Amino acid sequence: MFNIKCPWCGNRAETEYTYKGDAAIRRPNPETASDEEWLDQIYLRDNPSENHDELWQHSSGCRQFIKVRRNMKSHKILRTGTPDESFPEDAT
Amino acid sequence: MRYSIFSLARNALNYHQDWPKAWRSPDPKPAYDAIIIGGGGHGLATAYYLAKEHGMTNVAVLEKGWLGGGNTGRNTTIVRSNYELDGNALFYEKALLLWEGLSQDLNYNVMFSPRGVLNLMHTDGAVDAAQRRGNAMRLNGIDAEWWTPEMIKSRVPLIEIDNGGHFPIMGGLMQPRAGTARHDAVAWGYARGADMRGVDIIQNCEVTGIDVDNGRVTGVQTTRGAIRSKKVGLAVAGHTSQVAAMAGLRLPIESHVLQAMVSEPLKPCLDTVITSGVAHMYISQSDKGELVFGGDLDFYNSYAQRGNFPCIEHVVASILYLFPTFSRLRLMRSWGGIMDMSMDGSPIIGKTPIDGLYLNGGWCYGGFKATPGSGWVFAHTMAEDRPHELNELFTLDRFHKGYVIDERGAGPIPGAH
Amino acid sequence: MSPQPLHQSHRRTAGGHINRNHPLSFTFNGQTLQGYEGDTLASALLANGVHLIARSFKYHRPRGIMGSGIEDSSGLVQLETGGKSEPDLQATRIELYDGLVASSQNCWPSVKYDINVINMAFSRLMPAGFYYKTFMWPKKLWMTYEHVIRKAAGMGLAPTERDPDHYAHRYQHCDVLIAGGGPAGIAAALAAGRAGARVILANAEPDFGGMLLAQKTEIDGKPALEWVKSAIAELSTMVDVTLLPRTTVTAYYDHNMLILSEQVTDHRPPGSDHLPRQRLWQVRAKEVVLATGSLERPIVFANNDRPGVMLTSAVQTFANRYGVLAGRRAVIFTNNNSSYAAAVDLADAGVEIQAIVDVRAQVPDHLRARVKAKGIGILADHAVIGVSGTSSVNAVTVSPINEAGDQLSGEEREILCDLVCMSGGWTPSVHLMSQSKGKLRYDETLTAFVPDQSFQNERSAGACNGDFDLGRCLSGGFNAGADAAAKTGFVAAGAAEFSCPPEDDLALQAIWSVPHGHHDHGKQFVDFQEDVTADGVALAFRENYISVEHLKRYTTLGMGTDQGRTSNVNGLAIMAGLRGLDIPAVGTTTFRPPFSPLTLGTITGPETGEHFIPVRRSAMHGAHADMGATFVRAGQWLRPQYYQHPGESMWGAIYRETKHVREKVGMVDVSTLGKIDLQGKDAAEFLNRLYINGFKKLEIGKCRYGVMLREDGIVFDDGTVTRIAENHYLITTTTVHAGPVLQHMEYMAQVEWPELDLNMISVTEEWAAIAVAGPRSRDLLGKIFDDIDVSAEACPFMAFRQGTIGGAPARLFRISFSGELAYEINVPADYGHDVWTHIMKIGQQFDIAPYGTEAMGILRIEKGHVVGGELNGRTTANDLGFGGMMSSAKDFIGKRATNREGLQDPNRVQLVGLVPVDGKTRIPRGGRIVDNPDLPTPIPLQGEVTSFCYSPNLGHPIGLALIERGRERMGETTYALAPLNNQKVEVRITHPVFIDPEGERLRA
């Protein structure tokens, strides 16, 4: 069972969180984005098989969304932080 | 050699020394009329129907590992066609119709067992929704029955109907022709059938690139060399996004882990397939006697083919809620696989923006039951370069166009389907 | 009960760690026998000379005990009857208790005379995978064939009564978790414990010591078991060390979370009902030491499955640990040095060893001498090629064999014996290491897979690490424990110092299967439980099922309850030989949790029955119960469904309540709807982006209905927004979407629009909510509030006011779900019960009646309000008739996606009302709308009935439906079909609002 470090609450078990999905998904600018771009954001995913930057919500705790870099094959968590934090390429 | 009690008896006399190989282990040729990437149930079924229905035998199935190693390698094996929406209903029914004659067609016993699938409903809202679905099924010519709690208890003596008034079973939607089948047998049966007709099944051959020239596919690169073809079909559940990316495609798919479990073998105690809404689980008993059961996803992206314990707790608690007498039985083994969840819970079977490249994926929970139907329509799609009526709604662009087929109504949240 | 001691024919007169002062009585297959405290069921049966325990799964061959612990794969029994019955248990792992009742399974009428012995006669027709090749004709007989197959398959019986026991869950963190309480595990615990770390030492057996319980050896000059005793005593004094006997570490999950299963009461006499039968421990360990030992491997030779053919180490264990002789005249068949010490022990225990049959040419001189001193002869370069006897052993056939092990030569001869001890090598138990995603490597010398590269924070020590020498087990274990503790910040003084007598290496010579002799000497079993033979592996090879994964699935090798513990390596080695590959090239199948079978009740723990889904009750629950409400589960909530008067039927009550609201005044508990408190300078802007309609201009003290879409343009939820103050809003949601809407809002606020000045929190449980509805509601509420003017002028439709009720803070919203003049009142939850009873009391003068969810449902259908059946996750605002609410002036979630072709398609379904053409037939539940019901199937469907009821206010049935082009078809007739209930009703399409479509009543 995952042990996920919430930046505010510390190490908490997977069962305290709710999974959201790919952290790169951001609502495009409604004024400038094309329809194609808009719908791509809603529907298309990279779905990587190695490292995945994803959002989880600490729903049974501080209710904050956090960003997690996790490896999809080993489930090893390389890094956690806030949603707007940028993780460098080789972050561990 | 044809399989039958007679050939079994004849071979028994000679201590079974003369059985031929179920399939060859050929080396890949430099070119084929069609290549199917993915040697699972769907890919092998496609190859079989390409050969049988469309006379295309110069076909290769390229499998990275051992054939049938995906969902046909480990499965809760439920087969049903109890879908509500247009697009799904008649497609899955086609699959079920093929299941009904499959052992005879393949001359390989896939042990298809129409022991019924019973969806239990525990709230008024769920009963409404189930009856809407059941009525749609009947109007589509698909069998469906409404079962009262008394009928359910009579068929499933060990089930707990009332549970002290907490979410009692209010009734169930039964599809009598639905049931189970032997997962590895269907992959092996299709493999043998395709191989017999001349299809080359090439195991331990990983595709590392897809060659596209001017918007048309020209072949693939593999760990066993380059292979040319003008028709390439992807049937690589669990790695659809990665293989599609080789052709520059991004898909509406998230890969999740789905776990399933099996108990120690028992004498018969459950003779139909039970699913439940409030207790999210499905359970049946295999011919070997094991209870086979599963439930929801773990609900996070994964390619690990394993999940974690909270999911197992939920599923087992759900089982015991409905079957309290199973409490002392024991979990023998659990496993996990990669499940490609699409953005509407329904599969993608059809053409891609690249000529000659065809896509079959995004199966969510529906993959195993669809195996014959998927192969059948995918073969048509590849051979005729256009979808069959039965898969014409499963397009890749339906999401952008707004024609999703969303049974659960969960929207663009793959894990929610 | 202290019975007279019964004769146990094979019990040694002395020896063993059993308590001979405490005899126990038990029954097996109806026969009463005796054993001792400390016995397992297996050792007690063997002590009584009972060898025939079971019938094998497929061929129904007679089977006995082969191992002494978890490695036994054939001696499965059904334990007890009734609610405590348990199938498929290993007799070797059942601790004997007084009054135990067990029986053989999968045989009829008895294990001795099993009717399915006929399977043996047909066994040539039943090779591996035979069922794939037959049972296909005639097609209609498959279900009959399957019925017979299913009855023959399976093993034990599932209980049909409820489990009387309960189970508990524990959660624990520790620095070092040690799996396995043999010498390596104990040494590791000493190291980590002395260093001061928080340690858990889990041992599957009741007694610590592992293999030391079975062998006679020394540690530091004393008998090994004395060392064990003093080590455990030392560990028991350490406050941060938890010793868990009878606890199996059975699963290794991500991030060093492990699952342990503890047996608490199974071995105890009755009277322990207050204790959980088993405990599940979920342990998050910083570091793990795996000291799980190794299991001896059988040899594959003809009829190696007969009762009386056993693993050498098992026979040694029965003799030394349990004081039981598994036989009196034994032949030992081995390929390595480890059997020689066992031979000496058995001879000392009184077993006549007829010969040690060793496939190797060379046996070390000192071992040769040691056994010679006991009168035991060695037949080197020989193999056992067959066993005589069916339900027991009476002889073996031996033959000289070449070094490669593939050719017999010379004379076969028979040796009379009643016991065969086989030793094919040892397989380290690497399951947990592999489950943790560690990598294994193949060790040529040991012919076994051993740990190679850890992935998580674990390390292996002792036999499971490929170290079979006791001294190395102890020092390896100690160092592993020290290393684990050090990594958690605890460093011990002192190094590993143990002195043990020198031991021989295995010097193993692999023999994966023994060739057949001149006459067919019978089946050679690889997997005893699944009845997989060497011929089965060969058949798989011949038919090209050559991958180890295909081999497994085709033959079912390793798929039994023992998960291949004693068969996997032999099987894949035979396949490797056939393929001409090295064993590592063939590979292994995946190790999956659990390591050993895990009781379903233990996994579930206390979350059974009414605790399966937690119950949520509103603050007024007691008041409803007092008023005779019948409750219904709405998600986790319990809500009053209706309030039945004496003599009234259920529907009588519901229709009465429904009419009462429209004619007089009714009151309903609406606390379960989601309530979210939203504050901040940008709250209005936020609401504007979330809802399809505008909120920037919502005034303080006003409410507005809002519809929220998903980003894909589909309706997500609806509710009301109330502006309480300048930057303070309250939002309501439907009950079922309370959680998802809050999460959605938090996501948008935190991740997408963090620049907005906002805060929000759920207040669903903080406020009790009551709706008062009906023509008399204003008059009633005029007498409720201390300080709010509820007149039509002071409190118009959609107004919000704050005040007090009897001093309790109160919020008043003039909103209506029923379509009548209505108000919703919120008070802090602690006041809910009292305010409800107060309003009921004052309301008597207005003839108030409470109403429940059923009446609420009819009222809302009469008004065409949408709920779950309409908000089905596939409908757009336009489909439901809210298209006009969508603002064109602003962006909002879902706006862009609404423009897609599919969402603008004119053939989409639209919300309409339905009435029966004949004025009286009910609209069918789950009905589908079909214009042309007489067409053959598949009939095109035009829509679906989403809600239906009898309207007591209108006097006829009504319904809501989603129908293609519905709004264009007003007044048309069509059919609602429900084939499940044989219903076909002609219906007319109407406007969905049946009562007061102009809304005059609610604006009164």
PDB file of C-alpha atoms in Angstrom, chain C residues 202-324:
ATOM      1  CA  ALA C 202       6.861 -13.186  13.045  1.00  0.00           C
ATOM      2  CA  ASN C 203       7.024 -16.973  12.990  1.00  0.00           C
ATOM      3  CA  ALA C 204       4.467 -19.126  11.215  1.00  0.00           C
ATOM      4  CA  GLU C 205       4.887 -22.045  13.615  1.00  0.00           C
ATOM      5  CA  PRO C 206       3.791 -22.048  17.248  1.00  0.00           C
ATOM      6  CA  ASP C 207       7.370 -22.666  18.355  1.00  0.00           C
ATOM      7  CA  PHE C 208      10.394 -20.650  17.383  1.00  0.00           C
ATOM      8  CA  GLY C 209      13.391 -22.498  16.019  1.00  0.00           C
ATOM      9  CA  GLY C 210      12.566 -23.473  12.445  1.00  0.00           C
ATOM     10  CA  MET C 211      14.662 -26.375  11.267  1.00  0.00           C
ATOM     11  CA  LEU C 212      16.383 -26.549  14.655  1.00  0.00           C
ATOM     12  CA  LEU C 213      13.224 -28.177  15.989  1.00  0.00           C
ATOM     13  CA  ALA C 214      13.837 -31.074  13.628  1.00  0.00           C
ATOM     14  CA  GLN C 215      17.586 -31.499  13.767  1.00  0.00           C
ATOM     15  CA  LYS C 216      20.007 -32.455  16.453  1.00  0.00           C
ATOM     16  CA  THR C 217      22.737 -29.892  16.361  1.00  0.00           C
ATOM     17  CA  GLU C 218      24.603 -27.492  18.602  1.00  0.00           C
ATOM     18  CA  ILE C 219      25.112 -23.784  18.886  1.00  0.00           C
ATOM     19  CA  ASP C 220      27.874 -22.425  21.058  1.00  0.00           C
ATOM     20  CA  GLY C 221      28.455 -25.882  22.501  1.00  0.00           C
ATOM     21  CA  LYS C 222      24.882 -26.389  23.711  1.00  0.00           C
ATOM     22  CA  PRO C 223      21.912 -28.119  22.146  1.00  0.00           C
ATOM     23  CA  ALA C 224      20.511 -25.754  19.573  1.00  0.00           C
ATOM     24  CA  LEU C 225      17.099 -25.603  21.185  1.00  0.00           C
ATOM     25  CA  GLU C 226      18.611 -24.271  24.372  1.00  0.00           C
ATOM     26  CA  TRP C 227      20.075 -21.445  22.383  1.00  0.00           C
ATOM     27  CA  VAL C 228      16.632 -20.809  20.910  1.00  0.00           C
ATOM     28  CA  LYS C 229      15.047 -20.784  24.352  1.00  0.00           C
ATOM     29  CA  SER C 230      17.505 -18.304  25.787  1.00  0.00           C
ATOM     30  CA  ALA C 231      17.372 -16.088  22.718  1.00  0.00           C
ATOM     31  CA  ILE C 232      13.594 -15.911  22.905  1.00  0.00           C
ATOM     32  CA  ALA C 233      13.802 -15.226  26.613  1.00  0.00           C
ATOM     33  CA  GLU C 234      16.170 -12.337  25.924  1.00  0.00           C
ATOM     34  CA  LEU C 235      13.930 -10.975  23.184  1.00  0.00           C
ATOM     35  CA  SER C 236      10.914 -11.195  25.483  1.00  0.00           C
ATOM     36  CA  THR C 237      12.546  -8.767  27.885  1.00  0.00           C
ATOM     37  CA  MET C 238      12.984  -6.132  25.174  1.00  0.00           C
ATOM     38  CA  VAL C 239      10.166  -3.650  25.355  1.00  0.00           C
ATOM     39  CA  ASP C 240      10.412  -2.693  21.678  1.00  0.00           C
ATOM     40  CA  VAL C 241      10.406  -6.239  20.378  1.00  0.00           C
ATOM     41  CA  THR C 242       7.115  -7.920  19.521  1.00  0.00           C
ATOM     42  CA  LEU C 243       7.197 -11.689  19.158  1.00  0.00           C
ATOM     43  CA  LEU C 244       4.390 -13.062  17.001  1.00  0.00           C
ATOM     44  CA  PRO C 245       4.240 -16.837  16.930  1.00  0.00           C
ATOM     45  CA  ARG C 246       1.614 -18.547  14.760  1.00  0.00           C
ATOM     46  CA  THR C 247       1.877 -15.540  12.485  1.00  0.00           C
ATOM     47  CA  THR C 248       2.639 -15.910   8.793  1.00  0.00           C
ATOM     48  CA  VAL C 249       4.003 -13.009   6.803  1.00  0.00           C
ATOM     49  CA  THR C 250       1.974 -13.705   3.735  1.00  0.00           C
ATOM     50  CA  ALA C 251       2.172 -10.719   1.418  1.00  0.00           C
ATOM     51  CA  TYR C 252       4.645  -7.996   0.549  1.00  0.00           C
ATOM     52  CA  TYR C 253       3.145  -4.907  -0.981  1.00  0.00           C
ATOM     53  CA  ASP C 254       4.371  -1.546  -2.150  1.00  0.00           C
ATOM     54  CA  HIS C 255       6.452   0.729   0.040  1.00  0.00           C
ATOM     55  CA  ASN C 256       7.295  -1.887   2.583  1.00  0.00           C
ATOM     56  CA  MET C 257       3.771  -2.647   3.661  1.00  0.00           C
ATOM     57  CA  LEU C 258       3.410  -6.294   4.618  1.00  0.00           C
ATOM     58  CA  ILE C 259       0.413  -8.405   5.545  1.00  0.00           C
ATOM     59  CA  LEU C 260       0.649 -10.847   8.432  1.00  0.00           C
ATOM     60  CA  SER C 261      -1.959 -13.406   9.436  1.00  0.00           C
ATOM     61  CA  GLU C 262      -1.999 -14.460  13.077  1.00  0.00           C
ATOM     62  CA  GLN C 263      -3.758 -17.590  14.348  1.00  0.00           C
ATOM     63  CA  VAL C 264      -5.191 -16.722  17.734  1.00  0.00           C
ATOM     64  CA  THR C 265      -7.705 -19.358  18.818  1.00  0.00           C
ATOM     65  CA  ASP C 266      -7.672 -22.279  16.396  1.00  0.00           C
ATOM     66  CA  HIS C 267      -5.411 -24.332  18.637  1.00  0.00           C
ATOM     67  CA  ARG C 268      -7.156 -23.387  21.863  1.00  0.00           C
ATOM     68  CA  PRO C 269      -9.873 -25.330  23.622  1.00  0.00           C
ATOM     69  CA  PRO C 270     -13.408 -23.921  23.390  1.00  0.00           C
ATOM     70  CA  GLY C 271     -14.137 -20.951  25.622  1.00  0.00           C
ATOM     71  CA  SER C 272     -12.044 -18.428  23.758  1.00  0.00           C
ATOM     72  CA  ASP C 273     -14.956 -16.806  21.949  1.00  0.00           C
ATOM     73  CA  HIS C 274     -14.135 -13.350  23.217  1.00  0.00           C
ATOM     74  CA  LEU C 275     -10.933 -13.437  21.205  1.00  0.00           C
ATOM     75  CA  PRO C 276     -10.797 -12.992  17.460  1.00  0.00           C
ATOM     76  CA  ARG C 277     -10.118 -16.255  15.718  1.00  0.00           C
ATOM     77  CA  GLN C 278      -7.393 -14.651  13.602  1.00  0.00           C
ATOM     78  CA  ARG C 279      -5.820 -11.233  13.325  1.00  0.00           C
ATOM     79  CA  LEU C 280      -4.691  -9.498  10.202  1.00  0.00           C
ATOM     80  CA  TRP C 281      -1.703  -7.252  10.743  1.00  0.00           C
ATOM     81  CA  GLN C 282      -0.864  -4.546   8.250  1.00  0.00           C
ATOM     82  CA  VAL C 283       2.687  -3.569   9.031  1.00  0.00           C
ATOM     83  CA  ARG C 284       4.596  -0.662   7.543  1.00  0.00           C
ATOM     84  CA  ALA C 285       8.220  -1.577   8.182  1.00  0.00           C
ATOM     85  CA  LYS C 286      11.147   0.698   7.518  1.00  0.00           C
ATOM     86  CA  GLU C 287      13.312  -2.345   6.885  1.00  0.00           C
ATOM     87  CA  VAL C 288      12.558  -6.015   6.412  1.00  0.00           C
ATOM     88  CA  VAL C 289      14.620  -9.128   7.030  1.00  0.00           C
ATOM     89  CA  LEU C 290      13.385 -12.200   5.183  1.00  0.00           C
ATOM     90  CA  ALA C 291      14.400 -15.381   6.993  1.00  0.00           C
ATOM     91  CA  THR C 292      11.802 -17.659   5.515  1.00  0.00           C
ATOM     92  CA  GLY C 293      13.903 -20.774   5.162  1.00  0.00           C
ATOM     93  CA  SER C 294      13.813 -23.347   2.443  1.00  0.00           C
ATOM     94  CA  LEU C 295      11.795 -26.445   1.583  1.00  0.00           C
ATOM     95  CA  GLU C 296      13.041 -29.820   0.531  1.00  0.00           C
ATOM     96  CA  ARG C 297      12.298 -30.962  -2.974  1.00  0.00           C
ATOM     97  CA  PRO C 298      10.888 -34.317  -4.034  1.00  0.00           C
ATOM     98  CA  ILE C 299      12.468 -36.467  -6.712  1.00  0.00           C
ATOM     99  CA  VAL C 300      10.431 -37.391  -9.732  1.00  0.00           C
ATOM    100  CA  PHE C 301      10.273 -41.174 -10.072  1.00  0.00           C
ATOM    101  CA  ALA C 302       7.560 -43.703 -10.739  1.00  0.00           C
ATOM    102  CA  ASN C 303       4.821 -43.864  -8.091  1.00  0.00           C
ATOM    103  CA  ASN C 304       6.556 -41.289  -5.946  1.00  0.00           C
ATOM    104  CA  ASP C 305       3.131 -40.212  -4.701  1.00  0.00           C
ATOM    105  CA  ARG C 306       2.278 -43.326  -2.709  1.00  0.00           C
ATOM    106  CA  PRO C 307       1.402 -42.950   0.978  1.00  0.00           C
ATOM    107  CA  GLY C 308       4.705 -43.700   2.661  1.00  0.00           C
ATOM    108  CA  VAL C 309       6.873 -41.819   0.177  1.00  0.00           C
ATOM    109  CA  MET C 310       7.961 -38.694   2.023  1.00  0.00           C
ATOM    110  CA  LEU C 311      10.571 -35.986   2.074  1.00  0.00           C
ATOM    111  CA  THR C 312      13.566 -37.041   4.126  1.00  0.00           C
ATOM    112  CA  SER C 313      13.529 -33.891   6.216  1.00  0.00           C
ATOM    113  CA  ALA C 314       9.870 -34.518   6.998  1.00  0.00           C
ATOM    114  CA  VAL C 315      10.590 -38.009   8.254  1.00  0.00           C
ATOM    115  CA  GLN C 316      13.410 -36.577  10.346  1.00  0.00           C
ATOM    116  CA  THR C 317      11.088 -33.897  11.701  1.00  0.00           C
ATOM    117  CA  PHE C 318       8.434 -36.426  12.634  1.00  0.00           C
ATOM    118  CA  ALA C 319      11.024 -38.478  14.445  1.00  0.00           C
ATOM    119  CA  ASN C 320      12.859 -35.714  16.279  1.00  0.00           C
ATOM    120  CA  ARG C 321      10.199 -33.109  16.817  1.00  0.00           C
ATOM    121  CA  TYR C 322       7.067 -35.197  17.236  1.00  0.00           C
ATOM    122  CA  GLY C 323       8.461 -38.524  18.390  1.00  0.00           C
ATOM    123  CA  VAL C 324       6.810 -40.356  15.523  1.00  0.00           C
TER     124      VAL C 324
END
